[in-house]
Coordinates of C-alpha atoms and ligand atoms in Angstrom, one line a residue:
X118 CA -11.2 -10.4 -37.7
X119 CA -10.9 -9.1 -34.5
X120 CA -8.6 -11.6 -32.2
X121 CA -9.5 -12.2 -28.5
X122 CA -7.8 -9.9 -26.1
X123 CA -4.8 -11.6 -24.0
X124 CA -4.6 -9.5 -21.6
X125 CA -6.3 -6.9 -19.1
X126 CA -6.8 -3.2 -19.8
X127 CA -4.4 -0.5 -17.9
X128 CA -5.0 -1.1 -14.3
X129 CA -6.3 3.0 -14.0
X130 CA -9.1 4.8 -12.1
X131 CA -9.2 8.2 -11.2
X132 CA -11.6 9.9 -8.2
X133 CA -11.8 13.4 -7.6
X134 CA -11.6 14.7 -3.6
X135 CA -12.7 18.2 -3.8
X136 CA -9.8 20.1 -5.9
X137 CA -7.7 17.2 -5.9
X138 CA -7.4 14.4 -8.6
X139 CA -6.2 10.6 -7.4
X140 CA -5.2 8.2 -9.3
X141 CA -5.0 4.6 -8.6
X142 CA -2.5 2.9 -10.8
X143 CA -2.1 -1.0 -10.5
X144 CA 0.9 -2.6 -9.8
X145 CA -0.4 -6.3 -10.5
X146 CA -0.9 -8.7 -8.4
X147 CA 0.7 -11.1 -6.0
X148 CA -0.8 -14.8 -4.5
X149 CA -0.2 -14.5 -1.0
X150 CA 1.8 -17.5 1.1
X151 CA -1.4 -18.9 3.5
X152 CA 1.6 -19.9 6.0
X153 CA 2.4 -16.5 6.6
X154 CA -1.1 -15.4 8.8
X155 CA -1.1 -15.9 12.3
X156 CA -4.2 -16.3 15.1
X157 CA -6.2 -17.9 12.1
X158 CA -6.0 -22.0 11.3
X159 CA -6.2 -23.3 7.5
X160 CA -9.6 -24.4 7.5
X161 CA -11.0 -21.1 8.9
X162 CA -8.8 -19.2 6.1
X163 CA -10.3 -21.3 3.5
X164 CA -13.8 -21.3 4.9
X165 CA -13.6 -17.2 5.1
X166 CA -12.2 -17.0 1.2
X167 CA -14.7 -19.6 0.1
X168 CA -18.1 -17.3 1.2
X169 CA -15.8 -14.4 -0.5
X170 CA -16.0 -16.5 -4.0
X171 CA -12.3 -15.6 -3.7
X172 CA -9.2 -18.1 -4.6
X173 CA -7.1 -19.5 -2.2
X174 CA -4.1 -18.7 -2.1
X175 CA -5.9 -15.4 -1.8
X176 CA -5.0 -13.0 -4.9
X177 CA -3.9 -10.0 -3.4
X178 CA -3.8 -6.2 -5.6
X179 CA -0.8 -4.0 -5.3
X180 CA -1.8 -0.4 -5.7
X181 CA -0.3 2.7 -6.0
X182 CA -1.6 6.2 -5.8
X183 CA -0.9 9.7 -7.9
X184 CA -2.2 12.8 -6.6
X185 CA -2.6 15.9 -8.3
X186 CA -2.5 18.6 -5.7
X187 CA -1.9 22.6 -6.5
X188 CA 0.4 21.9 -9.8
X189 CA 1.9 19.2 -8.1
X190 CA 2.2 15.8 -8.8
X191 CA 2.9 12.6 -6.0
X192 CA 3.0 9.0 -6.1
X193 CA 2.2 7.1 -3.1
X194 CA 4.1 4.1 -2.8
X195 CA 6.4 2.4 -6.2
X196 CA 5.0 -1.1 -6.5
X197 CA 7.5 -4.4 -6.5
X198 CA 9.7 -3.0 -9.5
X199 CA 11.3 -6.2 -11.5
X200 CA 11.6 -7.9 -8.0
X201 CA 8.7 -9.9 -7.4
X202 CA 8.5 -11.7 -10.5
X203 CA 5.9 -11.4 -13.9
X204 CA 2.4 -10.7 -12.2
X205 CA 4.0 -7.0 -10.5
X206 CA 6.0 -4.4 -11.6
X207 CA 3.5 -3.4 -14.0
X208 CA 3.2 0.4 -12.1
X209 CA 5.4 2.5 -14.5
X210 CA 3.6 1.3 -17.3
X211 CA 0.1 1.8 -16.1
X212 CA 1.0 5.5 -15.4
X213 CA 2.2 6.3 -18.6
X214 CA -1.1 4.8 -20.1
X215 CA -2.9 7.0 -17.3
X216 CA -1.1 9.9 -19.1
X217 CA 2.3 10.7 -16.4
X218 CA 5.5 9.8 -16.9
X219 CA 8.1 9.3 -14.3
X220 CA 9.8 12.6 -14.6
X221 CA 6.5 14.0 -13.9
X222 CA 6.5 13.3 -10.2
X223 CA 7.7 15.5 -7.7
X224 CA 7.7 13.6 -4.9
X225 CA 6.9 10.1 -3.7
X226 CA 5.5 9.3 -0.7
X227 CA 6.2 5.1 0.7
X228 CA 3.8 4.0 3.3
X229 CA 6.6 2.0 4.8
X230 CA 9.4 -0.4 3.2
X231 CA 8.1 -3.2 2.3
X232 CA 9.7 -4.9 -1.1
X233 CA 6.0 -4.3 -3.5
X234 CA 5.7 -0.8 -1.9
X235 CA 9.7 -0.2 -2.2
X236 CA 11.0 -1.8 -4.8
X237 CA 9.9 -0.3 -7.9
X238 CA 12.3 3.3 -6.6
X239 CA 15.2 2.2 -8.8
X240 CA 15.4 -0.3 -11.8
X241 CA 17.0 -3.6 -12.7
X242 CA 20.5 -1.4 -13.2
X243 CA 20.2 0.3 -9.2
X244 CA 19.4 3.9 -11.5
X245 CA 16.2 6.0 -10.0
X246 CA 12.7 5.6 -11.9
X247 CA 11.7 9.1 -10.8
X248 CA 14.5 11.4 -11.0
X249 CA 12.8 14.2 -10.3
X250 CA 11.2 12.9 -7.0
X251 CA 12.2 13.2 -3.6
X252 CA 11.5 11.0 -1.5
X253 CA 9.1 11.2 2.1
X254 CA 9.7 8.4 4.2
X255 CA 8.9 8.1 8.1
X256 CA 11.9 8.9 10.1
X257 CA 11.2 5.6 12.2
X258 CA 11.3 3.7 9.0
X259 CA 14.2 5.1 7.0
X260 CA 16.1 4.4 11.0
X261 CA 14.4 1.1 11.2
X262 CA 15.8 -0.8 8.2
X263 CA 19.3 1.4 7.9
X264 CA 20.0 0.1 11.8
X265 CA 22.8 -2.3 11.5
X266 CA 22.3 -3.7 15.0
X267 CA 18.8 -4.8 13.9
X268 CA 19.8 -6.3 10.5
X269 CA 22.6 -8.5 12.3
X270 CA 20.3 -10.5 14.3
X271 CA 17.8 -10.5 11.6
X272 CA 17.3 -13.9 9.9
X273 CA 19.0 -14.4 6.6
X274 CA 15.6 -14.0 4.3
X275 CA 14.5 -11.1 6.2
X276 CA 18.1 -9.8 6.2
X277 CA 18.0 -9.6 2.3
X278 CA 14.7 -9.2 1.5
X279 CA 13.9 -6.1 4.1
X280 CA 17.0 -4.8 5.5
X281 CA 19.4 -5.0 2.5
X282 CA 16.3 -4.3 -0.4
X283 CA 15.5 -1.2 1.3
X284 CA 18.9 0.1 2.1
X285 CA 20.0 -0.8 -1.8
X286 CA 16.2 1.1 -3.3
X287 CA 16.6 4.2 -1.2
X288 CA 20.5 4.9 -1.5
X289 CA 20.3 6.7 -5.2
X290 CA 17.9 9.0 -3.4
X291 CA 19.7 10.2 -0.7
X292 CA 20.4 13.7 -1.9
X293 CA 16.5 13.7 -1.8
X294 CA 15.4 11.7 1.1
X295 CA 12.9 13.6 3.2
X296 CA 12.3 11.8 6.6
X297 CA 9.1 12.9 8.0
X298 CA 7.0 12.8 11.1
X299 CA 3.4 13.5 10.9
X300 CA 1.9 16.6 9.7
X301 CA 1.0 18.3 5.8
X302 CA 3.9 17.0 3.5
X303 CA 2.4 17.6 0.5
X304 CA -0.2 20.5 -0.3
X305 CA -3.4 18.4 0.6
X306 CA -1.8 15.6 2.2
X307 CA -1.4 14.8 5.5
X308 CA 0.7 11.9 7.1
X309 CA -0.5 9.9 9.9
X310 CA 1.5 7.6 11.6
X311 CA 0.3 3.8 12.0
X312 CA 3.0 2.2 13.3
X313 CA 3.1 -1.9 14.4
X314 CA 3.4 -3.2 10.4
X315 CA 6.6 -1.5 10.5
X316 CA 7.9 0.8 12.9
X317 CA 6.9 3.7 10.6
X318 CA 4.1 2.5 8.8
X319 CA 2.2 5.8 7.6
X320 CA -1.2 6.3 6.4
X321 CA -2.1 9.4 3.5
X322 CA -5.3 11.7 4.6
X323 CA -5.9 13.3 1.1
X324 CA -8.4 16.1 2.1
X325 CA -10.0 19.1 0.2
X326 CA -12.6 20.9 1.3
X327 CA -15.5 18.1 2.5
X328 CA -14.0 15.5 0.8
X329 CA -11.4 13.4 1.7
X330 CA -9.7 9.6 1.8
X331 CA -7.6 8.2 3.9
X332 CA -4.8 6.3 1.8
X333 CA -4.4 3.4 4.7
X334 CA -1.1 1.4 3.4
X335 CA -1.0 -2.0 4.5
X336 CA -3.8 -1.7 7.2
X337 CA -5.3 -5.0 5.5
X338 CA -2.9 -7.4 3.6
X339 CA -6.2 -10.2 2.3
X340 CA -9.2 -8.0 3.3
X341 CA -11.6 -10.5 3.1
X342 CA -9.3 -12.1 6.1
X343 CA -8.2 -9.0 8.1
X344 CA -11.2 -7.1 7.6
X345 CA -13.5 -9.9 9.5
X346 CA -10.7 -10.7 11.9
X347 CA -8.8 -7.7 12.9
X348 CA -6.9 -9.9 15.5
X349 CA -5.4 -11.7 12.0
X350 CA -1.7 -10.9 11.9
X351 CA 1.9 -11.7 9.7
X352 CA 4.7 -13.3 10.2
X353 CA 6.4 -9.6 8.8
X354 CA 4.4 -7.7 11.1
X355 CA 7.1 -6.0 12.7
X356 CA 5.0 -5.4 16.1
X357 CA 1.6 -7.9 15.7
X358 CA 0.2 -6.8 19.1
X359 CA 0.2 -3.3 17.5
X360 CA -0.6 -3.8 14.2
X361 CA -4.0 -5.3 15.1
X362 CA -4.3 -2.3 17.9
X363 CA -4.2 0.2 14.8
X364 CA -5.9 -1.9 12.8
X365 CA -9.4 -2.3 15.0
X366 CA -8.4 1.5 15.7
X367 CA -8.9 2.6 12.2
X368 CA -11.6 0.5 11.5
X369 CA -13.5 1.7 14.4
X370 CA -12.4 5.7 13.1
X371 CA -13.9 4.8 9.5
X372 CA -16.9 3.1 10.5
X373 CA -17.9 6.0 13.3
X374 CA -16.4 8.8 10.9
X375 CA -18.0 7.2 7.4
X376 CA -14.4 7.3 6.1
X377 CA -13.8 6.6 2.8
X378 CA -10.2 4.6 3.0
X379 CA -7.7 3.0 -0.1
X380 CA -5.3 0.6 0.4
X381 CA -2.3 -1.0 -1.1
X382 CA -4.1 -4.3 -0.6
X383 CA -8.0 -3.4 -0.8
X384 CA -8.9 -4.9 -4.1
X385 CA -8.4 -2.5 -7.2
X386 CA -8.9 0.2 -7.3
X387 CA -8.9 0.0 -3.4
X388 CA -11.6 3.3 -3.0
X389 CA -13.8 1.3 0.0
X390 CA -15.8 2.2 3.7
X391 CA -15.7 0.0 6.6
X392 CA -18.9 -1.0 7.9
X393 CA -19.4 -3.1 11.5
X394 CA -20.7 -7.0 10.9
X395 CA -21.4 -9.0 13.9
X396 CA -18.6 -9.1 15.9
X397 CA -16.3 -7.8 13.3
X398 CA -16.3 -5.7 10.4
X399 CA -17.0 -5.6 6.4
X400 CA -15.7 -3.7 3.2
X401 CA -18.3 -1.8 1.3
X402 CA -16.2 -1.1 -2.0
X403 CA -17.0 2.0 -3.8
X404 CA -19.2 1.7 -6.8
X405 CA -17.2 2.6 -10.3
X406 CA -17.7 6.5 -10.8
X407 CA -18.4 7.0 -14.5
X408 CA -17.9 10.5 -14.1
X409 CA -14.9 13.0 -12.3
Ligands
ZN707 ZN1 2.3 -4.7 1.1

């Protein structure tokens, strides 16, 4: 008697870019608010997700990334932790299935601070999950969310969820806080700043050799949305006008430059090109490698 399965295999797949091994490691899933998009009505959000044979509320993946570089080990972003209910937080857990534990990582690397990129630093008791790591944050970001001017005019939810989340994941880490610019912060990684998300939203170029991906954060929240209509924004966008500049700016780099790109929010494992369609653009996602 073999019972049916109730639940889904670890949320692992690995690709190889030149000497370097990545990871993608689910964090589970999350079913976005349709009140939260701007510049796009109801019926054209339900009329995009219905020729995507895609639910609405649109089911959005949470990724995260590990990198094995030169002996080293990174994670790119920490998932939602036991913050955003049941369907995330299930990071941790993936990568020990994927064979690393969280003393294994040297550093982690956040995209920006965002509660299911953020959250999963410390546990339900406030203690570090990687205490071993430090921690490479943009400088703009870390002075973003830690400015008490800004978080005093800020409404309440915002207050709590952004400002007071982020100030409460990163604090056990302050020994080990890196702020960073731009520039190689990790051997084979660069850091590329994409602010208008946040004010220090970054972006990952994982390179070796000929081969690289660009590791693009929140660059899409639903791509089947943001993808066809770049000018698609959030109401947490903390600069829209900017966010959709970067974002038709890094579509436009990856279609002319072939780029592969991951994302936080491209559906697992997140390993996709951007290709031009009509007026707009499409995802080609990356075919399942049986091999590394
Ligand atoms: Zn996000």
């Amino acid at each position: 008697m073999n019972p049916a399965p109730v639940q889904q295999v670890p949320g692992v797949y690995r690709r190889r870019i030149g000497d370097i091994v990545v990871t993608a490691l689910s964090d589970g899933y999350l079913d976005a608010d349709v009140g939260v998009f701007r510049s796009i009505t109801r019926p054209e959000i339900d009329q995009i997700l219905t020729e995507g044979f895609r639910p609405s509320p649109p089911r959005l993946s949470v990724n995260a990334f590990l990198v094995h570089a030169k002996g080293r080990t990174a994670l790119i972003e920490t998932g939602a932790g036991d913050t955003m209910g049941p369907t995330l937080g299930k990071l941790i857990d993936n990568m020990r299935a994927a064979g690393t534990r969280p003393e294994d990582i040297d550093t982690v690397l956040l995209t920006h601070m965002h509660p299911d990129h953020s959250n999963g630093l410390c546990n339900a008791s406030g203690e570090r999950n990687y205490p071993n790591a430090e921690l490479l944050i943009h400088e703009d970001e870390v002075n973003h969310w830690t400015d008490d001017a800004a978080m005093s005019v800020a409404p309440e939810r915002k207050r709590v969820r952004y400002y007071e989340a982020s100030r409460k994941q990163i604090a056990p880490y302050r020994s080990q806080l890196r702020p960073i610019r731009d520039g190689e912060v990790f051997p084979g990684v660069t850091a590329v700043p994409i602010p208008g998300h946040t004010p220090g939203h970054t972006a990952y170029l994982i390179a070796d050799g000929n081969d690289s991906v660009l590791v693009w954060g929140d660059t899409v929240h639903v791509p089947e949305i943001q993808v066809r209509r770049p000018e698609v924004t959030l109401d947490f966008d903390s600069d829209p006008a900017a966010a959709v500049e970067m974002r038709r700016r890094l579509f436009d780099m990856a279609t002319t430059d072939r780029m592969l790109i991951a994302g936080m929010h491209v559906h697992f494992p997140g390993f996709s090109y951007v290709t031009r369609r009509g007026d707009g653009y499409d995802l080609v996602p990356e075919a399942w490698s049986p091999a590394l």
